Amino acid sequence: CFYQILRKILATVKKKVLFQDLQKLPTPSLFRNPYLLNLFVKYSFCKTSVHNINVVYDTLKLLTLWIKDGAHGESYIVPKFDIDYFLKGLDILFDSEHFGVLMELQIFLFTIFDYLDPLHRIRITNSLLLEKYFMKMFFHWNEQVNNIFMYILLFRVKHLKADLSSGSHTKLDWIISRIEKELAANIPSSPKNGNTFIPQNLLVYADGSMKNYLSTLEAYESWKADVGTLSEITNFPNLRERFIRNMLPG
């Protein structure tokens, strides 16, 4: 009964309250109930059209706020977080061909990554980032989308603690090694050559993407040397402004 009432309240809120007003909700107290965050995530994803960039932006902005507050000052968000449903939502967004949606999604993921339980980060990394959407994102035609993905790989995936990474480091290194080897061999982009590791339709972006990765890797190594530790980073300076300034309307 409680959840039915809450759903009706959320439906009313969605229709009558601006997102700016939703951000003023006392979210830390709301999420003292470990099940509320799951309900808010499900409702938000269900009411979001992946084809509307403005709605996607508003939804991910709210989810960022709620997930951060869901941590209650602790290392990670509330227990019993429904990672399976969350992965389905991320999967739908990653499947979009709209570069604006992909940029917003990745900025969201970069921002909230360290608030997730380490085992949840590993599931996102292994099922989406290093498997299903790696080629699409690593060789993406849009420079901003490509840039953000490199930062996620290095400042988030490579940042996972070795004892919790479940092979993510090794897998990433193996993938990069295969790409470098194929590019060094100067394999021609030919429809007849079906045995390449890099998809044929993405070879045209391969050189630029690899240079971008190596440049970001250099920045990552420099960051490690400067801070002298691999402590958690939760805010990358001016991330959104640097990547999407003048790229989206409004």
Short mmCIF file of C-alpha atoms in Angstrom, two decimals:
data_model
loop_
_atom_site.label_atom_id
_atom_site.label_comp_id
_atom_site.label_asym_id
_atom_site.label_seq_id
_atom_site.Cartn_x
_atom_site.Cartn_y
_atom_site.Cartn_z
CA CYS A 1 0.00 0.00 0.00
CA PHE A 2 2.84 2.40 0.91
CA TYR A 3 4.56 1.90 -2.43
CA GLN A 4 1.31 2.31 -4.37
CA ILE A 5 0.73 5.65 -2.66
CA LEU A 6 4.34 6.68 -3.26
CA ARG A 7 4.06 5.85 -6.96
CA LYS A 8 0.99 8.06 -7.25
CA ILE A 9 2.86 10.86 -5.51
CA LEU A 10 5.77 10.45 -7.92
CA ALA A 11 3.39 10.51 -10.89
CA THR A 12 1.91 13.77 -9.62
CA VAL A 13 5.36 15.21 -9.01
CA LYS A 14 6.44 14.29 -12.53
CA LYS A 15 3.51 16.21 -14.00
CA LYS A 16 3.41 19.28 -11.78
CA VAL A 17 6.86 19.91 -10.33
CA LEU A 18 9.89 21.16 -12.19
CA PHE A 19 13.16 19.24 -12.02
CA GLN A 20 14.69 22.26 -10.28
CA ASP A 21 12.14 21.77 -7.50
CA LEU A 22 12.81 18.03 -7.31
CA GLN A 23 16.45 18.80 -6.60
CA LYS A 24 15.36 20.59 -3.42
CA LEU A 25 13.75 17.49 -1.96
CA PRO A 26 15.31 16.35 1.35
CA THR A 27 16.85 13.35 -0.37
CA PRO A 28 19.20 12.16 2.40
CA SER A 29 16.22 11.57 4.69
CA LEU A 30 14.17 10.04 1.87
CA PHE A 31 16.83 7.45 1.15
CA ARG A 32 17.24 6.29 4.74
CA ASN A 33 14.82 3.63 3.53
CA PRO A 34 17.10 1.38 1.42
CA TYR A 35 14.29 0.55 -1.01
CA LEU A 36 13.40 4.12 -1.95
CA LEU A 37 16.41 4.68 -4.17
CA ASN A 38 15.50 1.60 -6.21
CA LEU A 39 11.96 2.87 -6.61
CA PHE A 40 13.12 6.34 -7.67
CA VAL A 41 15.58 4.85 -10.18
CA LYS A 42 12.92 2.58 -11.70
CA TYR A 43 10.36 5.34 -11.93
CA SER A 44 12.86 7.76 -13.50
CA PHE A 45 14.04 5.28 -16.14
CA CYS A 46 10.47 4.24 -16.98
CA LYS A 47 9.43 7.86 -17.56
CA THR A 48 12.47 8.79 -19.66
CA SER A 49 12.51 8.68 -23.45
CA VAL A 50 15.97 7.86 -24.78
CA HIS A 51 15.08 9.89 -27.88
CA ASN A 52 14.69 13.14 -25.92
CA ILE A 53 18.10 14.53 -24.95
CA ASN A 54 16.65 17.16 -22.61
CA VAL A 55 14.66 14.56 -20.65
CA VAL A 56 17.70 12.26 -20.50
CA TYR A 57 19.80 15.13 -19.14
CA ASP A 58 17.21 16.01 -16.46
CA THR A 59 16.80 12.37 -15.41
CA LEU A 60 20.52 11.68 -15.12
CA LYS A 61 21.03 14.92 -13.23
CA LEU A 62 18.42 13.84 -10.69
CA LEU A 63 19.83 10.31 -10.45
CA THR A 64 23.27 11.76 -9.79
CA LEU A 65 21.86 13.79 -6.91
CA TRP A 66 19.91 10.86 -5.48
CA ILE A 67 22.76 8.36 -5.75
CA LYS A 68 25.21 10.74 -4.09
CA ASP A 69 22.77 11.43 -1.27
CA GLY A 70 21.99 7.74 -1.02
CA ALA A 71 25.50 7.19 0.26
CA HIS A 72 24.61 9.06 3.49
CA GLY A 73 28.23 10.14 3.86
CA GLU A 74 29.40 6.53 3.63
CA SER A 75 31.68 5.07 1.00
CA TYR A 76 28.90 3.58 -1.12
CA ILE A 77 25.16 3.94 -1.68
CA VAL A 78 22.50 2.13 0.30
CA PRO A 79 22.60 -1.68 0.46
CA LYS A 80 20.29 -3.81 -1.67
CA PHE A 81 20.67 -1.47 -4.64
CA ASP A 82 18.96 -3.10 -7.64
CA ILE A 83 22.01 -3.32 -9.91
CA ASP A 84 20.21 -5.62 -12.39
CA TYR A 85 17.56 -3.02 -13.19
CA PHE A 86 20.18 -0.26 -13.20
CA LEU A 87 22.23 -2.20 -15.77
CA LYS A 88 19.17 -2.56 -18.00
CA GLY A 89 18.68 1.20 -17.93
CA LEU A 90 22.34 1.85 -18.74
CA ASP A 91 22.16 -0.73 -21.53
CA ILE A 92 19.26 1.08 -23.21
CA LEU A 93 21.08 4.42 -23.01
CA PHE A 94 24.37 2.99 -24.32
CA ASP A 95 22.46 1.53 -27.26
CA SER A 96 21.44 5.02 -28.38
CA GLU A 97 23.02 6.50 -31.51
CA HIS A 98 22.53 10.08 -30.31
CA PHE A 99 25.93 11.49 -29.37
CA GLY A 100 24.33 13.85 -26.84
CA VAL A 101 22.69 10.96 -24.99
CA LEU A 102 25.98 9.08 -24.94
CA MET A 103 27.85 12.10 -23.57
CA GLU A 104 25.29 12.65 -20.81
CA LEU A 105 25.31 8.96 -19.94
CA GLN A 106 29.08 8.79 -19.66
CA ILE A 107 29.35 11.98 -17.60
CA PHE A 108 26.72 10.51 -15.28
CA LEU A 109 28.58 7.20 -15.05
CA PHE A 110 31.92 8.90 -14.43
CA THR A 111 30.39 11.01 -11.66
CA ILE A 112 28.56 8.27 -9.75
CA PHE A 113 30.99 5.38 -10.38
CA ASP A 114 32.81 5.66 -7.06
CA TYR A 115 29.53 5.81 -5.14
CA LEU A 116 28.63 2.31 -6.32
CA ASP A 117 29.59 -0.84 -4.48
CA PRO A 118 32.86 -2.23 -5.95
CA LEU A 119 31.10 -5.40 -7.10
CA HIS A 120 28.53 -3.28 -8.93
CA ARG A 121 31.29 -1.31 -10.63
CA ILE A 122 32.81 -4.55 -11.80
CA ARG A 123 29.51 -5.70 -13.30
CA ILE A 124 29.12 -2.43 -15.19
CA THR A 125 32.72 -2.62 -16.35
CA ASN A 126 32.72 -6.23 -17.49
CA SER A 127 29.25 -6.41 -19.02
CA LEU A 128 28.99 -2.98 -20.67
CA LEU A 129 32.27 -1.06 -20.80
CA LEU A 130 34.65 -3.87 -21.75
CA GLU A 131 32.18 -6.11 -23.54
CA LYS A 132 28.99 -5.01 -25.25
CA TYR A 133 29.82 -1.36 -25.98
CA PHE A 134 33.60 -1.19 -25.93
CA MET A 135 34.11 -1.06 -29.70
CA LYS A 136 31.27 1.38 -30.24
CA MET A 137 32.58 3.81 -27.63
CA PHE A 138 36.33 3.37 -28.07
CA PHE A 139 36.06 4.05 -31.81
CA HIS A 140 33.17 6.48 -31.67
CA TRP A 141 33.08 9.08 -34.44
CA ASN A 142 32.31 11.95 -32.04
CA GLU A 143 35.42 13.34 -30.36
CA GLN A 144 33.67 14.35 -27.13
CA VAL A 145 32.01 10.94 -26.71
CA ASN A 146 35.34 9.29 -27.38
CA ASN A 147 37.18 11.56 -24.92
CA ILE A 148 34.82 10.83 -22.05
CA PHE A 149 35.02 7.08 -22.65
CA MET A 150 38.82 7.23 -22.40
CA TYR A 151 38.53 9.01 -19.06
CA ILE A 152 36.11 6.36 -17.79
CA LEU A 153 38.47 3.56 -18.87
CA LEU A 154 41.50 5.10 -17.22
CA PHE A 155 40.28 7.18 -14.28
CA ARG A 156 37.55 4.72 -13.32
CA VAL A 157 38.13 1.20 -14.70
CA LYS A 158 41.91 1.26 -14.35
CA HIS A 159 41.33 2.93 -10.99
CA LEU A 160 39.51 -0.12 -9.60
CA LYS A 161 41.49 -1.73 -6.82
CA ALA A 162 43.43 -4.71 -8.14
CA ASP A 163 42.03 -7.12 -5.56
CA LEU A 164 38.45 -6.22 -6.51
CA SER A 165 38.78 -5.73 -10.25
CA SER A 166 37.93 -9.34 -11.16
CA GLY A 167 40.32 -9.28 -14.08
CA SER A 168 39.19 -5.89 -15.45
CA HIS A 169 42.75 -4.52 -15.56
CA THR A 170 44.05 -7.57 -17.41
CA LYS A 171 41.11 -7.56 -19.79
CA LEU A 172 41.54 -3.88 -20.64
CA ASP A 173 45.27 -4.32 -21.18
CA TRP A 174 44.60 -7.32 -23.44
CA ILE A 175 42.09 -5.40 -25.55
CA ILE A 176 44.43 -2.43 -25.97
CA SER A 177 47.28 -4.79 -26.87
CA ARG A 178 45.17 -6.40 -29.61
CA ILE A 179 44.23 -3.00 -31.03
CA GLU A 180 47.82 -1.77 -31.02
CA LYS A 181 49.05 -4.96 -32.70
CA GLU A 182 46.42 -4.71 -35.42
CA LEU A 183 47.15 -1.05 -36.10
CA ALA A 184 50.89 -1.70 -36.18
CA ALA A 185 50.32 -4.42 -38.77
CA ASN A 186 48.54 -1.82 -40.92
CA ILE A 187 45.68 -4.19 -41.78
CA PRO A 188 43.76 -2.76 -44.73
CA SER A 189 40.13 -1.77 -44.37
CA SER A 190 38.62 -4.32 -46.71
CA PRO A 191 35.21 -6.02 -46.55
CA LYS A 192 36.97 -9.26 -47.52
CA ASN A 193 39.13 -9.16 -44.42
CA GLY A 194 36.72 -10.52 -41.85
CA ASN A 195 39.24 -11.69 -39.26
CA THR A 196 40.20 -8.31 -37.83
CA PHE A 197 39.76 -7.57 -34.14
CA ILE A 198 38.66 -4.02 -34.90
CA PRO A 199 35.27 -3.98 -36.69
CA GLN A 200 35.68 -3.04 -40.34
CA ASN A 201 33.23 -0.16 -40.17
CA LEU A 202 35.21 1.42 -37.32
CA LEU A 203 38.74 1.13 -38.72
CA VAL A 204 38.54 4.64 -40.12
CA TYR A 205 38.43 5.98 -36.54
CA ALA A 206 41.07 3.61 -35.12
CA ASP A 207 44.23 5.72 -35.40
CA GLY A 208 42.63 8.80 -33.88
CA SER A 209 41.02 6.82 -31.08
CA MET A 210 44.28 5.10 -30.18
CA LYS A 211 46.13 8.41 -30.07
CA ASN A 212 43.37 9.77 -27.84
CA TYR A 213 43.70 6.78 -25.51
CA LEU A 214 47.48 7.15 -25.24
CA SER A 215 47.14 10.87 -24.59
CA THR A 216 44.61 10.22 -21.82
CA LEU A 217 46.83 7.46 -20.43
CA GLU A 218 49.67 9.97 -20.18
CA ALA A 219 47.38 12.35 -18.28
CA TYR A 220 46.33 9.51 -15.97
CA GLU A 221 49.92 8.52 -15.21
CA SER A 222 50.76 12.16 -14.56
CA TRP A 223 47.79 12.44 -12.20
CA LYS A 224 48.94 9.35 -10.29
CA ALA A 225 52.42 10.81 -9.93
CA ASP A 226 51.07 14.15 -8.71
CA VAL A 227 48.68 12.86 -6.08
CA GLY A 228 50.93 9.97 -5.10
CA THR A 229 48.00 7.70 -4.33
CA LEU A 230 45.07 5.91 -5.93
CA SER A 231 42.55 7.22 -3.42
CA GLU A 232 39.00 7.61 -4.67
CA ILE A 233 38.26 10.57 -6.96
CA THR A 234 34.62 11.61 -7.12
CA ASN A 235 34.77 14.96 -8.90
CA PHE A 236 36.80 15.58 -12.02
CA PRO A 237 37.26 19.37 -12.42
CA ASN A 238 34.94 21.00 -14.95
CA LEU A 239 34.16 17.64 -16.54
CA ARG A 240 30.87 18.55 -18.14
CA GLU A 241 31.95 22.04 -19.14
CA ARG A 242 35.12 20.77 -20.78
CA PHE A 243 33.40 18.12 -22.85
CA ILE A 244 30.05 19.53 -23.94
CA ARG A 245 30.40 23.30 -23.92
CA ASN A 246 28.57 24.62 -26.98
CA MET A 247 27.71 21.05 -28.06
CA LEU A 248 24.08 20.92 -26.90
CA PRO A 249 21.22 23.41 -27.33
CA GLY A 250 20.27 25.50 -24.33
#
